[in-house]
Short mmCIF file of C-alpha atoms and ligand atoms in Angstrom, two decimals:
data_model
loop_
_atom_site.label_atom_id
_atom_site.label_comp_id
_atom_site.label_asym_id
_atom_site.label_seq_id
_atom_site.Cartn_x
_atom_site.Cartn_y
_atom_site.Cartn_z
CA MET M 1 78.78 84.09 87.74
CA GLY M 2 81.05 86.00 90.23
CA VAL M 3 79.58 88.55 92.30
CA LYS M 4 81.63 91.78 92.42
CA LYS M 5 82.34 93.24 95.55
CA VAL M 6 83.50 96.56 96.83
CA ALA M 7 85.06 97.51 100.14
CA LEU M 8 83.70 100.17 102.46
CA ALA M 9 86.23 102.18 103.97
CA CYS M 10 86.31 104.10 107.21
CA THR M 11 86.95 107.70 106.43
CA VAL M 12 88.28 108.60 109.58
CA CYS M 13 91.10 105.70 109.72
CA GLY M 14 90.89 104.09 106.40
CA SER M 15 90.28 100.52 107.43
CA ARG M 16 88.14 98.55 104.98
CA ASN M 17 85.79 96.99 107.48
CA TYR M 18 82.94 96.08 105.65
CA TYR M 19 82.37 94.06 101.87
CA VAL M 20 79.25 94.58 100.19
CA ALA M 21 78.06 93.16 96.53
CA GLU M 22 78.18 95.95 94.16
CA ASN M 23 74.94 97.31 92.70
CA LYS M 24 75.19 97.64 88.84
CA ASN M 25 72.38 99.88 88.51
CA ARG M 26 73.26 102.60 91.27
CA THR M 27 74.69 106.16 90.03
CA GLU M 28 76.19 107.30 93.13
CA ARG M 29 79.10 106.13 95.43
CA LEU M 30 78.01 104.24 98.29
CA GLU M 31 78.17 105.85 101.75
CA LEU M 32 77.17 104.29 105.03
CA ASN M 33 77.37 105.14 108.44
CA LYS M 34 78.56 101.99 110.30
CA PHE M 35 80.68 100.79 113.36
CA CYS M 36 84.47 100.98 113.01
CA LYS M 37 85.92 98.89 115.59
CA HIS M 38 89.44 100.70 114.95
CA CYS M 39 87.91 103.99 116.13
CA GLY M 40 85.65 102.53 118.46
CA GLN M 41 82.69 104.60 117.17
CA TYR M 42 80.39 104.97 114.31
CA ALA M 43 81.83 106.73 111.35
CA GLN M 44 81.09 107.34 107.36
CA HIS M 45 82.17 104.45 105.39
CA LYS M 46 82.65 105.05 101.67
CA GLU M 47 82.95 102.53 98.84
CA THR M 48 86.83 101.81 97.63
CA ARG M 49 88.11 99.82 94.73
ZN1 ZN J 101 87.67 104.06 111.60
#
């Protein structure tokens, strides 16, 4: 059984910095405030496919 993963992309520069296992039962898109090494600061990251 494979775990489906989604990328979290920085909303500032668009870099895909994080990968997380997809949560089957969620209804909203994942949005997390994480550190972006490309921007050199914390930025909002959104789920991509
Ligand atoms: Zn960035």
